[in-house]
Structures are given as structure tokens and as C-alpha cells.
Short mmCIF file of C-alpha atoms and ligand atoms in Angstrom, two decimals:
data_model
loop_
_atom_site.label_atom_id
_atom_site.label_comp_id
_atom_site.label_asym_id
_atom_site.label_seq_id
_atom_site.Cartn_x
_atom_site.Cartn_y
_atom_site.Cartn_z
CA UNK A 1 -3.91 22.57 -4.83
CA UNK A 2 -5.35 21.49 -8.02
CA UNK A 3 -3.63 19.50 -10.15
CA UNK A 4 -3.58 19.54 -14.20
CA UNK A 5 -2.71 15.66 -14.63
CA UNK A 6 -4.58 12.73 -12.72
CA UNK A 7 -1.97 11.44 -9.94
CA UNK A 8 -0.01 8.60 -11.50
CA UNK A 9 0.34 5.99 -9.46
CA UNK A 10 2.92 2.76 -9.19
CA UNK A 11 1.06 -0.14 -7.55
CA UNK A 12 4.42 -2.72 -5.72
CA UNK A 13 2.53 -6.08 -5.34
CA UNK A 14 3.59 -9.27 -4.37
CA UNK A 15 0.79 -11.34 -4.49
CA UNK A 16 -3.35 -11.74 -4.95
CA UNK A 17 -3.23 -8.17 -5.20
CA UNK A 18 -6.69 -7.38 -3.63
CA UNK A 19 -5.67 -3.78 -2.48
CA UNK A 20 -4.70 -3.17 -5.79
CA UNK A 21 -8.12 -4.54 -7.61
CA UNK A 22 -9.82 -2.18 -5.03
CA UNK A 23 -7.52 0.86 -6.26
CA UNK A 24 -8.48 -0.41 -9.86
CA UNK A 25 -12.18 -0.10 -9.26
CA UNK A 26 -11.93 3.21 -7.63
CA UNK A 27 -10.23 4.77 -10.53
CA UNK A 28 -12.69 2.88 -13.31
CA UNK A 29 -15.40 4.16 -10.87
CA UNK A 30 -14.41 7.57 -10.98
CA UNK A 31 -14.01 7.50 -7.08
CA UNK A 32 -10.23 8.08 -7.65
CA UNK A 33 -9.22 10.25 -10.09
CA UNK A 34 -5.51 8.95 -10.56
CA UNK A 35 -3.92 6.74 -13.07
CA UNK A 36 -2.42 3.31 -12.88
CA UNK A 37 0.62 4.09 -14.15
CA UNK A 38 2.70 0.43 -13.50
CA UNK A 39 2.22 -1.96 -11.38
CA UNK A 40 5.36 -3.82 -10.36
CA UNK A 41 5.85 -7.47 -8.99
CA UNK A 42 9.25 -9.51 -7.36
CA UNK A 43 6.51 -12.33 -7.67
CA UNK A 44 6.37 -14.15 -11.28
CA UNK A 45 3.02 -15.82 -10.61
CA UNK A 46 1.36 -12.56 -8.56
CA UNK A 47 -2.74 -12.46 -9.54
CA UNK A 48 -1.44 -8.69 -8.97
CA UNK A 49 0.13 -8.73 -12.07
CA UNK A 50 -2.75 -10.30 -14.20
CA UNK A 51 -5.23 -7.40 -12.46
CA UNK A 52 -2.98 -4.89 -13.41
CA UNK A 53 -2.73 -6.12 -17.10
CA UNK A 54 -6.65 -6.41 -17.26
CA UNK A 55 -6.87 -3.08 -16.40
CA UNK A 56 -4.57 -1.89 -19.74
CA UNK A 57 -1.46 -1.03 -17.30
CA UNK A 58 1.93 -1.97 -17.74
CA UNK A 59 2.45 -5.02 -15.59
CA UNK A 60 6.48 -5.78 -14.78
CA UNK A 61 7.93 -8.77 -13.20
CA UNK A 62 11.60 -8.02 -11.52
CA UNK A 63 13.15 -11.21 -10.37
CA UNK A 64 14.71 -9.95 -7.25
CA UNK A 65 17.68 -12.91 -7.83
CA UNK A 66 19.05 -10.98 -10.98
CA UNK A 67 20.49 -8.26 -8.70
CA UNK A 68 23.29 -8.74 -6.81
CA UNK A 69 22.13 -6.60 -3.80
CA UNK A 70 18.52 -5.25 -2.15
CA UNK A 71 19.79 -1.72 -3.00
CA UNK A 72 20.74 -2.78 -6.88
CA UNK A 73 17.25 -4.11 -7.25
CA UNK A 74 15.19 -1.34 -5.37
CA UNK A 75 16.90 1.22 -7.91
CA UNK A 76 15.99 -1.41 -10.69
CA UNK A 77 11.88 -1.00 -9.13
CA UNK A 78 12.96 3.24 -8.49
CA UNK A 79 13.81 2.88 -12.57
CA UNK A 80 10.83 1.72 -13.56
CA UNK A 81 8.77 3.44 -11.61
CA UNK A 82 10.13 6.85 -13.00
CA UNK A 83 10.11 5.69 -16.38
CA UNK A 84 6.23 5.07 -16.01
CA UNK A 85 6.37 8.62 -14.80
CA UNK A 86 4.67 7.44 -11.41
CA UNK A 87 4.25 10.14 -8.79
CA UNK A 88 3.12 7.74 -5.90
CA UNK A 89 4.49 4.36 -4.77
CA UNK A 90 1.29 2.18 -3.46
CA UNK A 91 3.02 -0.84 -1.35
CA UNK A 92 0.02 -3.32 -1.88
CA UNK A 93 0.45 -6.25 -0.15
CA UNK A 94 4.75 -6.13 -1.48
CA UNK A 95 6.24 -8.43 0.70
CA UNK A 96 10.01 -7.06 0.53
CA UNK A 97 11.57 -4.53 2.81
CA UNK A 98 12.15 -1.20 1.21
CA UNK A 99 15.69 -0.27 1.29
CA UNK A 100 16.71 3.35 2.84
CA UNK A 101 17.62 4.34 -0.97
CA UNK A 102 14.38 3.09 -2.11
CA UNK A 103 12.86 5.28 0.80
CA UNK A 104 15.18 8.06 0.24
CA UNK A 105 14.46 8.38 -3.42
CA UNK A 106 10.94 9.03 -3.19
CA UNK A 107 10.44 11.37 0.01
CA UNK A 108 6.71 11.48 1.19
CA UNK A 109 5.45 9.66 -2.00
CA UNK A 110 5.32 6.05 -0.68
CA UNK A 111 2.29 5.09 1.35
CA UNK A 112 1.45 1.29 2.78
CA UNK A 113 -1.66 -0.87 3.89
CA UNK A 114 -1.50 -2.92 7.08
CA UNK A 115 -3.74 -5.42 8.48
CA UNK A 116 -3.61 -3.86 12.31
CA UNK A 117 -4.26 -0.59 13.77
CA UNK A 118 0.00 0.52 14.09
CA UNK A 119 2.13 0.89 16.13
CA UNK A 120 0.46 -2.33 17.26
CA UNK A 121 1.59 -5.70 15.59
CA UNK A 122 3.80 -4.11 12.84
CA UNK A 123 5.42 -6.73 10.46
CA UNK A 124 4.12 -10.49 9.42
CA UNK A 125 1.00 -12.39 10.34
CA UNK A 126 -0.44 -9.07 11.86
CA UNK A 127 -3.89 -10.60 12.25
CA UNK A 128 -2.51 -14.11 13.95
CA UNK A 129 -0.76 -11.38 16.39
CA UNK A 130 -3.85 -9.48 17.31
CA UNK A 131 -5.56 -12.78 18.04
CA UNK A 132 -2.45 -13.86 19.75
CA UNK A 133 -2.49 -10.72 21.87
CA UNK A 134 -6.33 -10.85 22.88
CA UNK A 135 -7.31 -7.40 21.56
CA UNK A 136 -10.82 -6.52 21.49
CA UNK A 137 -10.17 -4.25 18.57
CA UNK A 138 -7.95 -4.51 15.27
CA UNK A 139 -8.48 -2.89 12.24
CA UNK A 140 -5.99 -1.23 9.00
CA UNK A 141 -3.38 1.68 8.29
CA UNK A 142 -2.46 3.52 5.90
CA UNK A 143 0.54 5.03 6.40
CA UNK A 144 3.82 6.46 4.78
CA UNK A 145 6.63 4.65 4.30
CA UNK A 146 9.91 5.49 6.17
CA UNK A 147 12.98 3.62 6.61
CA UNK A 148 11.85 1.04 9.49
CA UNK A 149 8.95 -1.72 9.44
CA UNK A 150 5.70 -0.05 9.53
CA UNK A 151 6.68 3.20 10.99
CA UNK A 152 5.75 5.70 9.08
CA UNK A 153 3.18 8.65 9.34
CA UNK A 154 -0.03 7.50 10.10
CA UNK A 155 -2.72 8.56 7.09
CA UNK A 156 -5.80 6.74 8.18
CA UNK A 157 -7.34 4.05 10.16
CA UNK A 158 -10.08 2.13 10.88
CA UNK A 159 -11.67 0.10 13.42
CA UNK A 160 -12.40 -3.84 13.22
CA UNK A 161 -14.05 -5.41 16.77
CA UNK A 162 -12.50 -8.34 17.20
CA UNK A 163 -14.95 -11.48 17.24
CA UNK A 164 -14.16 -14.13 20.27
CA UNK A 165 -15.06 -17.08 17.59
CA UNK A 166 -12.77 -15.31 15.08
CA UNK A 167 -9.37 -17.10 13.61
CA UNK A 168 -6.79 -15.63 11.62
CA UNK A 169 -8.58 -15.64 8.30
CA UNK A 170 -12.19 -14.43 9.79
CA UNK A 171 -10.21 -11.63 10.93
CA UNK A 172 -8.68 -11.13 8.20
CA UNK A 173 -11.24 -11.26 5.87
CA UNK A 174 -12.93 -8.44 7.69
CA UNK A 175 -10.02 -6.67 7.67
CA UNK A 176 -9.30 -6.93 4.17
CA UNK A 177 -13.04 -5.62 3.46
CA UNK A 178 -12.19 -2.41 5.16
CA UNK A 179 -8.80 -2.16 3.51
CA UNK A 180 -10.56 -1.83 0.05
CA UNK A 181 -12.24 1.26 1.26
CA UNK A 182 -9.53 2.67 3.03
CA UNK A 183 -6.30 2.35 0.43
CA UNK A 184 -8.57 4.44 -2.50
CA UNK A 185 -9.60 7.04 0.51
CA UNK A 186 -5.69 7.95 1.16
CA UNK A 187 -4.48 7.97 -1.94
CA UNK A 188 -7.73 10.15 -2.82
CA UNK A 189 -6.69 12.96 0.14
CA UNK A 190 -2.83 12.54 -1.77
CA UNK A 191 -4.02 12.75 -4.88
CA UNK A 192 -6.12 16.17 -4.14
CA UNK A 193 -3.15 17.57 -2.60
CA UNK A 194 -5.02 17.44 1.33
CA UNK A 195 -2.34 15.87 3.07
CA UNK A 196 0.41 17.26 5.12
CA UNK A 197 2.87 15.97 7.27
CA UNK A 198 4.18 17.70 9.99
CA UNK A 199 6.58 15.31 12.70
CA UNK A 200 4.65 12.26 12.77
CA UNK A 201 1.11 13.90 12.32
CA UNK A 202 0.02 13.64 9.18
CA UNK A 203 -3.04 15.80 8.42
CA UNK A 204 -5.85 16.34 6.04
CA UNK A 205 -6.56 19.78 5.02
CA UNK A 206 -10.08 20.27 4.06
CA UNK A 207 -11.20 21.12 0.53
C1 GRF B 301 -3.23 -7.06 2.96
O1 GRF B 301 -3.80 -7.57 4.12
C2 GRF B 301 -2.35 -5.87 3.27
O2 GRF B 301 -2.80 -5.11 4.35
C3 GRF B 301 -1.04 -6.53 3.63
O3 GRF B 301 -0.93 -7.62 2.75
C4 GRF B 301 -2.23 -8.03 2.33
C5 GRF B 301 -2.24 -7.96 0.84
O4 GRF B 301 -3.42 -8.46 0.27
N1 GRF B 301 0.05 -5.59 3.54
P1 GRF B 301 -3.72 -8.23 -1.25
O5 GRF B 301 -2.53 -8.80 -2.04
O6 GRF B 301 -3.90 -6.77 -1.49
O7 GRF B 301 -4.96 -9.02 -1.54
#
């Protein structure tokens, strides 16, 4: 289905905000035809913020200790979100659990990047895991968000051997090179309408 408007995006960022400088470069590239709508941070000092303002987009710290409850300050983030007219939530490296009305409120428009191929080593430190573990093979997901940890829908994935001189942060690193191609790929297939879910399948219709 074609659409009229560019996607617009809302980029949730806690930190350096890598993910979302690869998401900025697709778009400026014309690999991504979507729009940065707002990128928002529960991180004063996030780079992600300072990428996002370089860029021309609205950049919004929300101090998560202002709000007297998770729930109060998700539907703070849900506010501005909507009032930036975002279509798609981008969880870029956010380091807060979503709450079930965050979740709730947008239904099939959040997606999330993770540093391991899921269901294996969900939640923190997912590279120190995989080394931890012994796998031969990590990689990323992107996936949609549901109410648990890393549960969602599975969009895409791909494949990182695992190195045996390799520590946490030469895994990672790799990692985090194939991340930047594969965050702008799934929010591409959103953006032109070519995913569906169906269960816990999601798939990609072709053009
Ligand atoms: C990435 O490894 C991402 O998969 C994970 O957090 C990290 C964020 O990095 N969720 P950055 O802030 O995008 O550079």
C-alpha cells in the first residue's frame, strides 16, 4: 500500500544513539524514505539527543523522576510522541521497560534492536551472555515490541560468527555494524506497508 506522507517516525534513545545516527543517514541518504519526527530521551546527557538535534528534529529530554509512576511517564513519552504526529516508535538503544499502556497504546507500531539473535539472551549485557554461553553464532533482531522483555514478533535477523579471541566489546562492535544495516531495513519493509503479522510470524509481502 502506498502511502501519501513519508512514515514519521519517533526515535526512544537512551544513550550514544548509534542505531539512531544509522536511521539518520538512511533517511538523508534517501535509503529510507521516512521522517524523523522526535526523538525522545529519559537520559539528559544522551549523544542521542545531540544526533537528533543535528539532524533539524525535535530532540526532548523527559526526566523519568518528575512522574510519580512508570505508567504516568510512558503516557508523558505516548504524549509527545503523538503530538510530533509519529506513526512508529523506534526503541534505539532506550534502556527503560515499556509499560503494558505504553505497549497497548501503540498496537504493532513499536519495533526494537537487540544485540543477539532472540529468543536467545533477551535482556542486559546480551553480548557478555552469548560469550558466556559459548555460542558459535550471535548476531541482531529486530522485532516488535509486546508487553514482556524482548518478546515480540520477530522482523529480521542476522548472523554474527562468533570469534574464539572475541570479548564483549569485539562482539559487540561487530554486532553493532550489522545493526546499522538492519534497523533502516525494517523500518523500510514498515514504512512501505510489506509487513504483516500473523501469531508470532511476522512476514514481508513482496513489492
Ligand atoms: C545496541 O546494541 C542495541 O541493540 C541495544 O542497545 C545498543 C544501543 O546502541 N538495544 P546505540 O545507542 O544505538 O549506539
Amino acid at each position: 500500500m502506498a502511502r501519501s506522507e513519508p512514515l514519521r517516525i519517533g526515535v526512544l534513545a537512551s544513550g550514544r544513539g548509534s542505531n539512531l545516527q544509522a536511521i539518520i543517514d538512511a533517511i538523508e541518504s534517501g535509503k529510507l524514505d521516512a521522517r524523523l519526527a522526535v526523538v525522545v530521551s529519559d537520559r539528559a546527557d544522551a549523544q542521542a539527543l545531540e544526533r537528533a538535534q543535528k539532524h533539524g528534529t525535535d530532540a526532548v529530554f523527559m526526566d523519568p523522576k518528575k512522574y510519580p509512576s512508570r505508567e504516568a511517564f510512558d503516557q508523558a513519552v505516548l504524549g509527545v510522541l503523538s503530538e510530533h504526529r509519529a506513526e512508529l516508535a523506534c526503541l534505539a538503544g532506550y534502556m527503560r521497560v515499556l509499560s503494558s499502556t505504553f505497549v497497548r497504546a501503540l498496537p504493532g507500531q513499536i519495533m526494537n534492536i537487540h544485540p543477539a539473535l532472540l529468543p536467545s539472551f533477551p535482556g542486559l549485557h546480551a553480548q557478555r551472555q552469548a560469550l558466556e554461553h559459548g555460542v558459535k553464532v550471535s548476531g541482531a533482531t529486530v522485532h516488535f515490541v509486546n508487553e514482556g522483555v524482548d518478546t515480540g514478533p520477530i522482523i529480521c535477523q542476522v548472523a554474527v560468527p562468533v570469534r574464539e579471541d572475541d570479548t564483549e566489546e569485539t562482539l559487540a562492535a561487530r554486532i553493532l555494524e550489522q545493526e546499522h544495516q538492519l534497523y533502516p531495513r525494517a523500518i523500510r519493509l514498515y514504512a512501505e506497508g510489506r509487513l504483516e503479522v500473523r501469531g508470532r510470524r511476522v512476514y514481508v509481502n513482496e513489492t
